Coordinates of C-alpha atoms in Angstrom, one line a residue:
X15 CA -108.6 -32.5 -209.4
X16 CA -110.0 -31.5 -212.8
X17 CA -113.0 -33.5 -213.9
X18 CA -110.9 -35.1 -216.7
X19 CA -108.8 -36.8 -214.1
X20 CA -111.8 -38.7 -212.7
X21 CA -111.5 -41.9 -214.7
X22 CA -112.8 -45.4 -214.5
X23 CA -111.2 -48.4 -216.0
X24 CA -113.2 -51.2 -217.6
X25 CA -111.5 -54.4 -218.2
X26 CA -112.5 -57.9 -219.2
X27 CA -110.0 -60.3 -217.6
X28 CA -109.5 -64.0 -218.2
X29 CA -109.9 -66.5 -215.4
X30 CA -106.1 -66.8 -215.2
X31 CA -103.2 -64.8 -216.5
X32 CA -100.9 -67.8 -216.9
X33 CA -100.7 -66.9 -220.6
X34 CA -98.9 -63.5 -220.6
X35 CA -99.9 -62.7 -224.2
X36 CA -103.5 -62.2 -223.1
X37 CA -102.6 -58.9 -221.5
X38 CA -101.4 -56.1 -223.7
X39 CA -99.0 -53.4 -222.7
X40 CA -100.7 -50.9 -220.5
X41 CA -100.6 -47.2 -221.3
X42 CA -98.0 -45.3 -219.4
X43 CA -100.8 -43.2 -217.9
X44 CA -102.3 -46.3 -216.4
X45 CA -99.6 -46.5 -213.7
X46 CA -99.2 -45.1 -210.2
X47 CA -96.0 -44.7 -208.2
X48 CA -95.1 -46.4 -205.0
X49 CA -92.0 -45.3 -203.1
X50 CA -90.2 -45.5 -199.7
X51 CA -87.5 -43.0 -200.7
X52 CA -85.1 -45.8 -201.4
X53 CA -86.8 -47.9 -204.1
X54 CA -90.0 -47.8 -206.1
X55 CA -92.7 -49.7 -207.9
X56 CA -95.3 -48.9 -210.6
X57 CA -98.9 -50.3 -210.2
X58 CA -101.2 -50.5 -213.2
X59 CA -105.0 -49.9 -212.9
X60 CA -105.7 -53.6 -213.1
X61 CA -103.7 -54.4 -209.9
X62 CA -100.5 -55.5 -211.7
X63 CA -97.1 -54.3 -210.3
X64 CA -95.2 -54.3 -213.6
X65 CA -92.1 -52.5 -212.5
X66 CA -90.2 -52.5 -209.2
X67 CA -86.7 -51.7 -208.1
X68 CA -87.3 -52.4 -204.4
X69 CA -84.0 -51.8 -202.7
X70 CA -82.6 -48.9 -204.8
X71 CA -84.1 -46.8 -207.6
X72 CA -81.2 -47.8 -209.9
X73 CA -81.0 -51.5 -209.0
X74 CA -82.0 -54.3 -211.3
X75 CA -85.8 -54.7 -211.3
X76 CA -87.7 -57.5 -209.6
X77 CA -90.7 -57.0 -211.8
X78 CA -90.3 -55.7 -215.4
X79 CA -93.4 -56.7 -217.4
X80 CA -93.5 -52.9 -218.2
X81 CA -90.6 -53.5 -220.7
X82 CA -91.4 -57.1 -221.8
X83 CA -94.9 -58.4 -221.4
X84 CA -93.9 -62.1 -221.8
X85 CA -90.5 -62.2 -220.2
X86 CA -90.7 -59.5 -217.5
X87 CA -92.0 -60.4 -214.0
X88 CA -95.1 -59.0 -212.3
X89 CA -97.1 -59.3 -209.1
X90 CA -100.9 -59.0 -209.7
X91 CA -103.9 -59.0 -207.4
X92 CA -107.3 -58.7 -209.0
X93 CA -110.8 -60.1 -209.2
X94 CA -111.2 -63.1 -211.5
X95 CA -114.4 -61.8 -213.0
X96 CA -115.0 -58.6 -215.1
X97 CA -114.3 -55.5 -213.1
X98 CA -114.1 -51.7 -213.2
X99 CA -111.6 -49.8 -211.2
X100 CA -111.3 -46.4 -209.6
X101 CA -108.3 -45.3 -207.6
X102 CA -106.7 -42.6 -205.5
X103 CA -103.8 -41.9 -203.2
X104 CA -104.8 -41.7 -199.5
X105 CA -104.7 -38.0 -198.6
X106 CA -101.1 -36.6 -198.2
X107 CA -99.4 -39.9 -198.7
X108 CA -98.0 -42.2 -201.4
X109 CA -100.3 -45.1 -200.4
X110 CA -102.4 -46.1 -203.4
X111 CA -106.0 -47.3 -203.0
X112 CA -107.6 -49.1 -205.9
X113 CA -111.3 -50.0 -205.7
X114 CA -112.5 -53.0 -207.9
X115 CA -116.2 -53.1 -208.7
X116 CA -117.7 -56.4 -209.9
X117 CA -121.1 -57.9 -210.2
X118 CA -120.4 -59.8 -207.0
X119 CA -119.3 -56.9 -204.9
X120 CA -116.6 -54.3 -204.1
X121 CA -113.0 -54.9 -203.0
X122 CA -110.2 -52.4 -202.2
X123 CA -106.5 -52.9 -202.7
X124 CA -104.0 -50.7 -200.8
X125 CA -100.4 -50.7 -202.0
X126 CA -97.5 -49.1 -200.3
X127 CA -93.8 -49.3 -199.6
X128 CA -92.5 -49.2 -196.0
X129 CA -89.8 -46.5 -195.3
X130 CA -86.6 -46.8 -193.4
X131 CA -88.4 -45.9 -190.2
X132 CA -89.8 -49.5 -190.3
X133 CA -86.3 -50.9 -189.4
X134 CA -84.0 -53.4 -191.1
X135 CA -86.4 -56.3 -190.9
X136 CA -89.3 -54.4 -192.5
X137 CA -91.1 -55.6 -195.6
X138 CA -90.3 -53.4 -198.6
X139 CA -93.7 -53.5 -200.2
X140 CA -97.0 -54.4 -198.8
X141 CA -100.4 -55.1 -200.4
X142 CA -103.6 -55.2 -198.4
X143 CA -106.8 -56.4 -200.2
X144 CA -110.1 -56.0 -198.3
X145 CA -113.7 -57.0 -199.1
X146 CA -116.1 -54.1 -198.8
X147 CA -119.4 -55.8 -199.7
X148 CA -120.7 -58.8 -201.5
X149 CA -118.5 -61.9 -202.1
X150 CA -115.7 -61.4 -204.7
X151 CA -113.5 -64.2 -206.0
X152 CA -109.9 -63.0 -206.2
X153 CA -106.6 -64.2 -207.7
X154 CA -103.0 -63.2 -206.8
X155 CA -100.2 -64.0 -209.3
X156 CA -96.5 -63.8 -208.4
X157 CA -93.8 -64.2 -211.0
X158 CA -90.6 -62.2 -210.3
X159 CA -87.6 -62.0 -212.6
X160 CA -84.0 -61.5 -211.3
X161 CA -83.1 -58.2 -212.9
X162 CA -82.8 -58.4 -216.7
X163 CA -82.3 -62.2 -216.7
X164 CA -83.2 -64.1 -219.8
X165 CA -85.1 -66.7 -217.9
X166 CA -87.5 -66.7 -214.9
X167 CA -86.1 -67.9 -211.6
X168 CA -87.4 -71.2 -210.3
X169 CA -90.1 -70.6 -207.7
X170 CA -90.0 -72.2 -204.2
X171 CA -93.5 -72.4 -202.9
X172 CA -94.3 -73.4 -199.3
X173 CA -97.9 -72.7 -198.7
X174 CA -98.0 -69.0 -197.9
X175 CA -94.3 -68.3 -198.6
X176 CA -92.8 -68.0 -202.1
X177 CA -89.1 -67.5 -202.9
X178 CA -87.0 -67.4 -206.0
X179 CA -83.2 -66.9 -206.4
X180 CA -82.2 -63.3 -206.8
X181 CA -85.7 -62.1 -206.2
X182 CA -87.7 -60.7 -203.3
X183 CA -89.5 -63.3 -201.2
X184 CA -93.3 -63.2 -200.7
X185 CA -95.2 -64.0 -197.5
X186 CA -99.0 -63.8 -197.5
X187 CA -102.2 -64.5 -195.8
X188 CA -103.2 -66.8 -198.7
X189 CA -102.0 -70.2 -199.9
X190 CA -100.0 -70.3 -203.1
X191 CA -99.5 -73.1 -205.6
X192 CA -97.5 -73.5 -208.8
X193 CA -99.6 -73.0 -212.0
X194 CA -98.3 -72.3 -215.5
X195 CA -94.9 -71.0 -214.3
X196 CA -96.5 -68.6 -211.7
X197 CA -97.2 -68.8 -208.0
X198 CA -101.0 -68.4 -207.8
X199 CA -103.3 -67.9 -204.8
X200 CA -107.1 -68.0 -205.2
X201 CA -109.4 -66.8 -202.5
X202 CA -112.8 -65.2 -201.9
X203 CA -113.4 -61.9 -200.0
X204 CA -116.6 -61.0 -198.3
X205 CA -117.3 -57.6 -196.7
X206 CA -114.8 -57.1 -193.8
X207 CA -112.4 -59.8 -194.8
X208 CA -108.8 -59.0 -195.6
X209 CA -105.6 -60.6 -197.0
X210 CA -102.1 -59.2 -196.6
X211 CA -99.1 -59.7 -198.9
X212 CA -95.6 -58.6 -198.1
X213 CA -92.3 -58.6 -200.1
X214 CA -88.9 -58.9 -198.3
X215 CA -85.4 -58.4 -199.6
X216 CA -83.8 -60.8 -197.1
X217 CA -85.0 -63.8 -195.0
X218 CA -88.7 -64.2 -195.0
X219 CA -90.6 -64.2 -191.7
X220 CA -92.8 -67.2 -190.9
X221 CA -96.0 -65.2 -191.1
X222 CA -97.2 -62.1 -192.9
X223 CA -97.0 -58.9 -190.8
X224 CA -100.1 -57.0 -189.9
X225 CA -100.6 -55.0 -193.0
X226 CA -103.1 -52.6 -191.4
X227 CA -100.6 -51.5 -188.7
X228 CA -97.9 -51.1 -191.3
X229 CA -100.2 -49.0 -193.5
X230 CA -101.1 -46.7 -190.7
X231 CA -97.5 -46.2 -189.6
X232 CA -96.6 -45.5 -193.2
X233 CA -99.5 -43.1 -193.7
X234 CA -98.4 -41.1 -190.5
X235 CA -94.9 -40.8 -191.8
X236 CA -96.0 -39.3 -195.1
X237 CA -98.5 -37.0 -193.4
X238 CA -95.8 -35.8 -191.0
X239 CA -93.6 -34.8 -194.0
X240 CA -96.4 -32.8 -195.6
X241 CA -97.0 -30.6 -192.6
X242 CA -94.2 -28.3 -193.7
X243 CA -96.1 -27.1 -196.7
X244 CA -96.0 -23.3 -197.1
X245 CA -98.9 -23.1 -199.6
X246 CA -102.6 -23.3 -198.6
X247 CA -104.3 -22.0 -201.7
X248 CA -107.0 -23.7 -204.0
X249 CA -104.4 -26.0 -205.7
X250 CA -103.0 -27.3 -202.4
X251 CA -104.0 -30.9 -202.9
X252 CA -102.6 -31.1 -206.5
X253 CA -99.4 -29.4 -205.6
X254 CA -98.9 -31.7 -202.6
X255 CA -99.3 -34.7 -204.9
X256 CA -96.5 -33.3 -207.1
X257 CA -94.4 -32.6 -204.0
X258 CA -94.9 -36.1 -202.8
X259 CA -93.7 -37.4 -206.2
X260 CA -90.5 -35.3 -205.9
X261 CA -90.1 -36.6 -202.3
X262 CA -90.8 -40.1 -203.6
X263 CA -88.0 -39.8 -206.2
X264 CA -85.4 -38.8 -203.6
X265 CA -83.0 -41.4 -202.3
X266 CA -82.9 -40.8 -198.6
X267 CA -79.6 -42.3 -197.8
X268 CA -77.6 -39.8 -199.9
X269 CA -80.1 -37.0 -200.7
X270 CA -79.9 -37.5 -204.5
X271 CA -83.0 -37.4 -206.6
X272 CA -83.6 -39.5 -209.7
X273 CA -85.0 -37.9 -212.8
X274 CA -87.7 -40.6 -213.0
X275 CA -88.6 -44.0 -211.7
X276 CA -88.1 -46.0 -214.9
X277 CA -85.8 -46.8 -217.7
X278 CA -86.5 -47.1 -221.4
X279 CA -90.0 -45.9 -221.7
X280 CA -89.8 -44.3 -225.2
X281 CA -90.1 -40.8 -226.4
X282 CA -91.4 -42.3 -229.6
X283 CA -93.3 -45.6 -229.7
X284 CA -91.3 -48.1 -231.6
X285 CA -88.3 -45.8 -231.8
X286 CA -84.8 -45.9 -230.2
X287 CA -85.2 -42.9 -227.9
X288 CA -85.3 -45.0 -224.8
X289 CA -83.1 -43.8 -221.9
X290 CA -82.4 -44.8 -218.4
X291 CA -83.5 -42.0 -216.1
X292 CA -82.9 -43.6 -212.7
X293 CA -80.0 -41.4 -211.9
X294 CA -79.4 -38.0 -210.4
X295 CA -79.0 -35.1 -212.9
X296 CA -77.5 -32.2 -211.1
X297 CA -79.7 -29.8 -213.0
X298 CA -82.9 -31.7 -212.4
X299 CA -82.2 -32.1 -208.7
X300 CA -81.3 -28.4 -208.2
X301 CA -84.5 -27.3 -209.8
X302 CA -86.6 -29.9 -207.9
X303 CA -85.2 -28.9 -204.6
X304 CA -85.7 -25.3 -205.4
X305 CA -89.4 -25.8 -205.9
X306 CA -89.6 -28.0 -202.8
X307 CA -88.0 -25.2 -200.8
X308 CA -90.5 -22.7 -202.3
X309 CA -93.3 -25.1 -201.3
X310 CA -91.9 -25.2 -197.8
X311 CA -90.0 -28.5 -197.8
X312 CA -86.4 -27.5 -197.1
X313 CA -84.8 -30.5 -195.5
X314 CA -84.4 -32.5 -198.7
X315 CA -82.4 -29.6 -200.2
X316 CA -80.0 -29.6 -197.2
X317 CA -79.3 -33.3 -197.8
X318 CA -78.7 -32.7 -201.4
X319 CA -76.0 -30.1 -200.4
X320 CA -74.2 -32.9 -198.7
X321 CA -74.4 -35.0 -201.9
X322 CA -73.1 -32.1 -204.1
X323 CA -70.3 -31.3 -201.5
X324 CA -69.0 -34.9 -201.8
X325 CA -69.1 -34.7 -205.6
X326 CA -67.2 -31.4 -205.6
X327 CA -64.6 -32.8 -203.2
X328 CA -64.0 -35.9 -205.5
X329 CA -64.2 -34.2 -208.9
X330 CA -60.9 -32.4 -209.6
X331 CA -62.3 -30.3 -212.4
X332 CA -65.7 -30.1 -214.0
X333 CA -68.9 -31.7 -212.6
X334 CA -70.5 -34.4 -214.7
X335 CA -74.2 -33.8 -215.7
X336 CA -75.4 -36.9 -213.8
X337 CA -74.4 -39.4 -211.2
X338 CA -75.7 -42.6 -209.6
X339 CA -77.8 -42.0 -206.5
X340 CA -74.7 -43.0 -204.4
X341 CA -72.5 -40.5 -206.4
X342 CA -70.8 -42.9 -208.8
X343 CA -69.9 -41.4 -212.2
X344 CA -69.4 -44.6 -214.2
X345 CA -72.8 -45.2 -215.7
X346 CA -71.9 -47.3 -218.7
X347 CA -74.9 -47.7 -221.0
X348 CA -75.8 -51.4 -221.6
X349 CA -78.4 -52.6 -224.1
X350 CA -80.7 -55.4 -223.0
X351 CA -81.3 -56.7 -226.5
X352 CA -83.5 -59.7 -225.6
X353 CA -86.1 -57.5 -223.9
X354 CA -88.9 -56.4 -226.3
X355 CA -89.3 -52.9 -224.9
X356 CA -92.6 -51.2 -224.0
X357 CA -94.9 -51.7 -227.1
X358 CA -91.9 -52.9 -229.1
X359 CA -89.7 -49.9 -228.3
X360 CA -86.2 -51.3 -228.3
X361 CA -83.5 -51.2 -227.1
X362 CA -84.0 -51.4 -223.4
X363 CA -81.1 -49.6 -221.7
X364 CA -79.4 -49.9 -218.4
X365 CA -77.1 -47.0 -217.6
X366 CA -76.7 -43.7 -219.5
X367 CA -73.7 -42.6 -221.5
X368 CA -74.8 -39.0 -221.2
X369 CA -72.8 -39.0 -218.0
X370 CA -69.7 -38.6 -220.2
X371 CA -71.0 -35.3 -221.7
X372 CA -70.0 -31.8 -220.6
X373 CA -73.1 -29.8 -219.8
X374 CA -72.0 -26.3 -218.6
X375 CA -75.3 -25.2 -217.1
X376 CA -74.7 -27.4 -214.0
X377 CA -72.5 -24.8 -212.3
X378 CA -75.2 -22.1 -212.5
X379 CA -77.8 -24.5 -211.1
X380 CA -75.7 -25.4 -208.1
X381 CA -74.7 -21.8 -207.3
X382 CA -78.3 -20.6 -207.7
X383 CA -79.4 -23.2 -205.1
X384 CA -76.6 -22.2 -202.8
X385 CA -77.7 -18.6 -203.1
X386 CA -81.3 -19.5 -202.3
X387 CA -80.1 -21.4 -199.3
X388 CA -78.3 -18.4 -197.8
X389 CA -81.2 -16.0 -198.7
X390 CA -83.6 -18.3 -196.7
X391 CA -81.4 -18.0 -193.7
X392 CA -79.1 -21.0 -194.0
X393 CA -75.4 -21.0 -193.1
X394 CA -73.2 -22.5 -195.9
X395 CA -70.4 -24.7 -194.7
X396 CA -66.9 -23.3 -195.5
X397 CA -66.1 -26.3 -197.7
X398 CA -69.2 -25.7 -199.8
X399 CA -68.2 -22.0 -200.1
X400 CA -64.8 -23.1 -201.5
X401 CA -66.5 -25.5 -203.9
X402 CA -68.9 -22.8 -205.0
X403 CA -66.1 -20.4 -205.7
X404 CA -64.3 -23.1 -207.7
X405 CA -67.4 -23.7 -209.8
X406 CA -67.5 -20.0 -210.6
X407 CA -63.9 -20.0 -211.6
X408 CA -64.7 -22.8 -214.1
X409 CA -67.6 -20.8 -215.5
X410 CA -65.4 -17.7 -215.9
X411 CA -62.7 -19.6 -217.7
X412 CA -64.9 -21.7 -220.0
X413 CA -68.3 -20.2 -220.6
X414 CA -67.5 -19.2 -224.2
X415 CA -66.6 -22.8 -225.1
X416 CA -69.0 -25.2 -226.8
X417 CA -70.8 -27.8 -224.6
X418 CA -73.3 -30.7 -225.1
X419 CA -76.4 -28.7 -224.1
X420 CA -79.0 -29.6 -221.5
X421 CA -81.1 -31.7 -224.0
X422 CA -78.2 -34.2 -224.5
X423 CA -78.2 -34.4 -228.3
X424 CA -75.9 -37.0 -229.8
X425 CA -74.1 -34.6 -232.1
X426 CA -71.1 -32.2 -232.0
X427 CA -71.0 -29.6 -229.2
X428 CA -72.2 -26.0 -229.8
X429 CA -72.2 -22.7 -228.0
X430 CA -75.7 -23.0 -226.6
X431 CA -77.3 -19.8 -225.3
X432 CA -78.9 -21.7 -222.4
X433 CA -75.4 -22.7 -221.2
X434 CA -74.1 -19.1 -221.5
X435 CA -77.1 -17.8 -219.5
X436 CA -76.5 -20.4 -216.7
X437 CA -72.8 -19.6 -216.6
X438 CA -73.9 -16.0 -216.1
X439 CA -76.0 -17.3 -213.2
X440 CA -73.0 -19.0 -211.7
X441 CA -70.9 -15.8 -211.8
X442 CA -73.7 -13.6 -210.7
X443 CA -74.6 -15.8 -207.7
X444 CA -70.9 -16.2 -206.8
X445 CA -70.5 -12.4 -206.7
X446 CA -73.5 -12.1 -204.4
X447 CA -72.3 -14.9 -202.2
X448 CA -68.5 -14.5 -202.0
X449 CA -67.9 -10.9 -203.1
X450 CA -66.7 -9.3 -206.3
X451 CA -63.7 -10.7 -208.1
X452 CA -62.4 -9.0 -211.2
X453 CA -62.5 -12.0 -213.5
X454 CA -66.1 -12.9 -212.3
X455 CA -67.4 -9.4 -213.0
X456 CA -65.6 -9.1 -216.3
X457 CA -66.9 -12.5 -217.7
X458 CA -70.4 -12.0 -216.3
X459 CA -70.7 -8.7 -218.3
X460 CA -69.1 -10.4 -221.4
X461 CA -71.9 -13.0 -221.3
X462 CA -74.6 -10.4 -221.2
X463 CA -73.0 -8.6 -224.2
X464 CA -72.7 -11.8 -226.1
X465 CA -76.3 -13.1 -225.5
X466 CA -77.9 -9.7 -226.2
X467 CA -75.4 -8.9 -229.0
X468 CA -73.7 -11.3 -231.4
X469 CA -75.8 -14.3 -230.4
X470 CA -79.1 -12.5 -231.1
X471 CA -80.7 -13.8 -234.3
X472 CA -81.1 -11.4 -237.2
X473 CA -84.8 -11.6 -236.8
X474 CA -84.5 -10.5 -233.2
X475 CA -85.1 -13.6 -231.1
X476 CA -82.7 -15.7 -229.0
X477 CA -81.7 -18.8 -231.0
X478 CA -80.7 -22.2 -229.7
X479 CA -77.0 -21.6 -230.2
X480 CA -74.8 -18.9 -231.7
X481 CA -75.2 -18.9 -235.5
X482 CA -78.4 -21.1 -235.4
X483 CA -81.8 -20.3 -236.9
X484 CA -83.5 -22.8 -234.6
X485 CA -85.7 -22.1 -231.6
X486 CA -85.1 -23.8 -228.2
X487 CA -87.6 -23.8 -225.4
X488 CA -84.8 -23.8 -222.9
X489 CA -84.4 -20.1 -223.5
X490 CA -87.8 -19.5 -221.8
X491 CA -86.1 -19.7 -218.4
X492 CA -83.8 -16.7 -219.1
X493 CA -85.7 -14.0 -217.1
X494 CA -86.7 -16.6 -214.4
X495 CA -83.0 -16.7 -213.3
X496 CA -82.8 -13.0 -213.4
X497 CA -80.7 -12.7 -216.6
X498 CA -81.0 -9.2 -218.1
X499 CA -82.8 -10.1 -221.3
X500 CA -83.7 -7.6 -223.9
X501 CA -87.5 -7.6 -223.3
X502 CA -88.4 -7.1 -227.0
X503 CA -86.1 -10.0 -228.0
X504 CA -87.5 -12.2 -225.3
X505 CA -91.1 -11.5 -226.4
X506 CA -90.1 -12.4 -230.0
X507 CA -88.5 -15.6 -228.6
X508 CA -91.7 -16.6 -226.8
X509 CA -93.8 -16.0 -229.9
X510 CA -91.3 -18.0 -232.0
X511 CA -91.6 -20.9 -229.4
X512 CA -95.4 -20.8 -229.7
X513 CA -95.3 -20.7 -233.5
X514 CA -92.6 -23.2 -234.2
X515 CA -92.6 -25.5 -231.2
X516 CA -96.1 -25.3 -229.9
X517 CA -99.0 -27.7 -230.2
X518 CA -102.0 -26.4 -228.4
X519 CA -100.9 -25.9 -224.7
X520 CA -97.9 -28.3 -225.3
X521 CA -94.4 -27.4 -226.4
X522 CA -91.6 -29.3 -228.0
X523 CA -88.1 -28.8 -226.7
X524 CA -86.8 -28.2 -230.2
X525 CA -87.6 -29.4 -233.7
X526 CA -84.1 -29.5 -235.4
X527 CA -81.9 -32.5 -235.9
X528 CA -80.4 -33.9 -232.7
X529 CA -78.3 -36.7 -234.2
X530 CA -80.9 -39.4 -233.6
X531 CA -83.4 -41.0 -235.9
X532 CA -87.1 -40.5 -235.4
X533 CA -88.7 -37.8 -233.2
X534 CA -90.1 -37.2 -229.7
X535 CA -93.2 -36.0 -228.1
X536 CA -93.9 -32.6 -226.5
X537 CA -91.9 -31.9 -223.3
X538 CA -94.1 -31.0 -220.3
X539 CA -91.5 -28.9 -218.5
X540 CA -91.2 -26.7 -221.5
X541 CA -95.0 -26.1 -221.5
X542 CA -94.8 -25.0 -217.9
X543 CA -91.8 -22.8 -218.7
X544 CA -93.9 -21.1 -221.3
X545 CA -96.5 -20.3 -218.7
X546 CA -93.9 -18.7 -216.6
X547 CA -92.5 -16.7 -219.5
X548 CA -95.9 -15.4 -220.4
X549 CA -96.5 -14.2 -216.9
X550 CA -93.1 -12.5 -216.9
X551 CA -94.2 -10.6 -220.0
X552 CA -97.5 -9.7 -218.4
X553 CA -99.6 -12.0 -220.6
X554 CA -101.6 -13.4 -217.7
X555 CA -104.8 -14.6 -219.4
X556 CA -102.8 -16.6 -222.0
X557 CA -100.7 -18.1 -219.2
X558 CA -103.7 -19.1 -217.1
X559 CA -105.4 -20.7 -220.1
X560 CA -102.3 -22.8 -220.9
X561 CA -101.9 -23.8 -217.2
X562 CA -105.4 -25.0 -216.9
X563 CA -105.0 -27.1 -220.1
X564 CA -101.9 -28.7 -218.6
X565 CA -103.6 -29.4 -215.3
X566 CA -106.1 -31.5 -217.3
X567 CA -103.3 -33.7 -218.7
X568 CA -102.5 -35.4 -215.3
X569 CA -103.5 -39.0 -215.1
X570 CA -106.3 -40.1 -212.7
X571 CA -104.0 -40.0 -209.7
X572 CA -102.3 -36.7 -210.5
X573 CA -99.1 -37.9 -212.1
X574 CA -97.2 -36.6 -215.2
X575 CA -94.9 -38.4 -217.6
X576 CA -91.9 -36.7 -219.3
X577 CA -93.6 -36.1 -222.6
X578 CA -97.0 -36.1 -224.1
X579 CA -97.9 -37.1 -227.7
X580 CA -100.1 -34.9 -229.8
X581 CA -103.0 -37.3 -229.0
X582 CA -102.5 -36.6 -225.3
X583 CA -101.0 -40.1 -224.5
X584 CA -98.0 -40.3 -222.2
X585 CA -94.5 -40.8 -223.5
X586 CA -91.1 -41.1 -221.8
X587 CA -90.0 -42.2 -218.3
X588 CA -92.6 -42.0 -215.6
X589 CA -93.3 -40.2 -213.3
X590 CA -90.9 -37.4 -214.3
X591 CA -89.4 -35.0 -211.7
X592 CA -89.0 -32.3 -214.4
X593 CA -92.8 -32.3 -215.1
X594 CA -93.8 -32.1 -211.5
X595 CA -91.4 -29.4 -210.6
X596 CA -92.7 -27.4 -213.5
X597 CA -96.3 -27.8 -212.4
X598 CA -95.5 -26.6 -208.9
X599 CA -93.4 -23.7 -210.1
X600 CA -96.0 -22.4 -212.5
X601 CA -98.8 -22.7 -209.9
X602 CA -96.7 -20.6 -207.5
X603 CA -95.9 -18.1 -210.2
X604 CA -99.6 -17.7 -210.9
X605 CA -100.2 -17.2 -207.2
X606 CA -97.5 -14.5 -207.1
X607 CA -99.0 -12.8 -210.1
X608 CA -102.5 -12.8 -208.7
X609 CA -101.4 -11.2 -205.5
X610 CA -98.7 -8.8 -206.8
X611 CA -99.0 -8.4 -210.5
X612 CA -96.1 -8.5 -213.0
X613 CA -93.6 -7.0 -210.6
X614 CA -94.1 -10.0 -208.2
X615 CA -92.7 -12.5 -210.7
X616 CA -89.5 -10.5 -211.6
X617 CA -86.1 -11.3 -210.3
X618 CA -84.3 -14.5 -209.3
X619 CA -85.7 -17.7 -207.9
X620 CA -84.6 -16.5 -204.4
X621 CA -86.3 -13.2 -204.8
X622 CA -89.6 -14.9 -205.7
X623 CA -89.3 -17.4 -202.9
X624 CA -89.1 -14.7 -200.3
X625 CA -92.3 -12.9 -201.5
X626 CA -95.3 -14.0 -199.5
X627 CA -99.0 -14.0 -200.6
X628 CA -102.3 -14.6 -198.8
X629 CA -101.9 -18.3 -199.6
X630 CA -98.1 -18.9 -199.3
X631 CA -95.6 -18.0 -196.6
X632 CA -91.9 -17.7 -197.3
X633 CA -90.0 -20.8 -196.3
X634 CA -87.0 -20.6 -194.0
X635 CA -84.1 -22.9 -193.3
X636 CA -84.6 -22.3 -189.6
X637 CA -87.9 -24.1 -189.9
X638 CA -86.2 -27.2 -191.3
X639 CA -83.7 -27.2 -188.5
X640 CA -86.5 -27.2 -185.9
X641 CA -88.1 -30.1 -187.6
X642 CA -90.8 -29.9 -190.3

């Protein structure tokens, strides 16, 4: 990892945390993700689990101090005296190791979630704290909250077992007692001593399970998944961390991937741009599974095909832009007005009304992934071929109509160029997959004529929508999908993005009015898209400089948020699938360019996936079928 990622946290902690006001909101970059591919949790550097949706990513949280420091619940394990922390994930896993350093000695805390392979009676989340040297006084504080309830649930404490209505139960190797509205355990750890803590969704066992055995089983499961990686170059560890994030955001029962693990972390501190991202955007998932495939992890994309197939069978006409992880389309947006919001950023939202928008780029994303699947040797089910052809018919009939756009502005629809380009992708891939049909060929050519003709701005760049003067970073993807851009116009578009949307290596999505008050931070995926666009233009040195600067913006355990403020602090929901897929894709683009020059980064996603280098082999669907 870059040297800037090696961080140490210095905290002065009170003897007890029974007064929540003593702990300020933690920076978003202070958190690390835990996942078992069903639910998730966020752990702060000080040992506090401040966010957890343990049974499903989109379920009501059990701990929500992330969004209300006085009302929201938490589960904290830490020394009682002043400490410093360093942390890392165990190699090729999503098991977090935090080391506390105090004047009295050293303690490690391992946090992990147990996957489905652990059986129905498994604990969902396990914490194992161990003394390394010296003699360190410790405290564990447990205060869950049943979803977005207005009041904390009453605690039932029976020695080493703690329960609360509507909340996970805790069983531990330490005795708890009620103190200031919390269940608190105090204990001392000497070198070699351990204490385990386990959270269960259902009936609690009488004793705490062996945390060491569970941790080793969980580690083996993660490591086994990573063995399919196709890339062995110098960035292998960092790319694997991003791949593990994408895997960790995938809901194993259905194959859907959530955009992020959280809701309502703001795009502007104190503003209203706070959205619920714990759902599956078709676009995000397609792009994420594309980069996982390119990285060598193909099985997840096959599961996602099943998810999309079921959606296509149920939807009589157009796909919605997002669904719940079980495929539900009703994502009514509810405001939790009595929650303060992270650093006072209200409202806190549950649900996302963007599900009611029409975003026309989804058809191209799905058909592009289907095309990649076949190019890698997969055999598409007949039902999916029929659905793919139907999506192409929709694109042919409606590509020229306005839509809401991929950035989901809360304003009237427009004829966005990104949507037109992705409709071209839908038609182009349908022709390649299913053969030429007159209406597909005709409308595909009409889109090219429109984008490179009437839509082109008078100054020679591609604007956000037809008739607009504004620049949109979404247009940076045009050559990446194989669209026949006018190279001179695209170069002018790239320069306009740098001049009007750039801030150092960072890039804003757009800077024009989007129908909402306030403003947002720079969007990390767009910064990686700019790296890709510069490589396509042959501007390698500029691309590499930007990429290295973006690498340095990961937090200390290699995670990215959705957005970054101009002072480099994290904004938006966390960790963000978009940002991690962008990081992997740009790294693999740079690898291609290094080994094959500009010609190696031309063409479609599928074309680039099949090009091997000295450090990356081409993935195949057959490898997934044999077991990764």
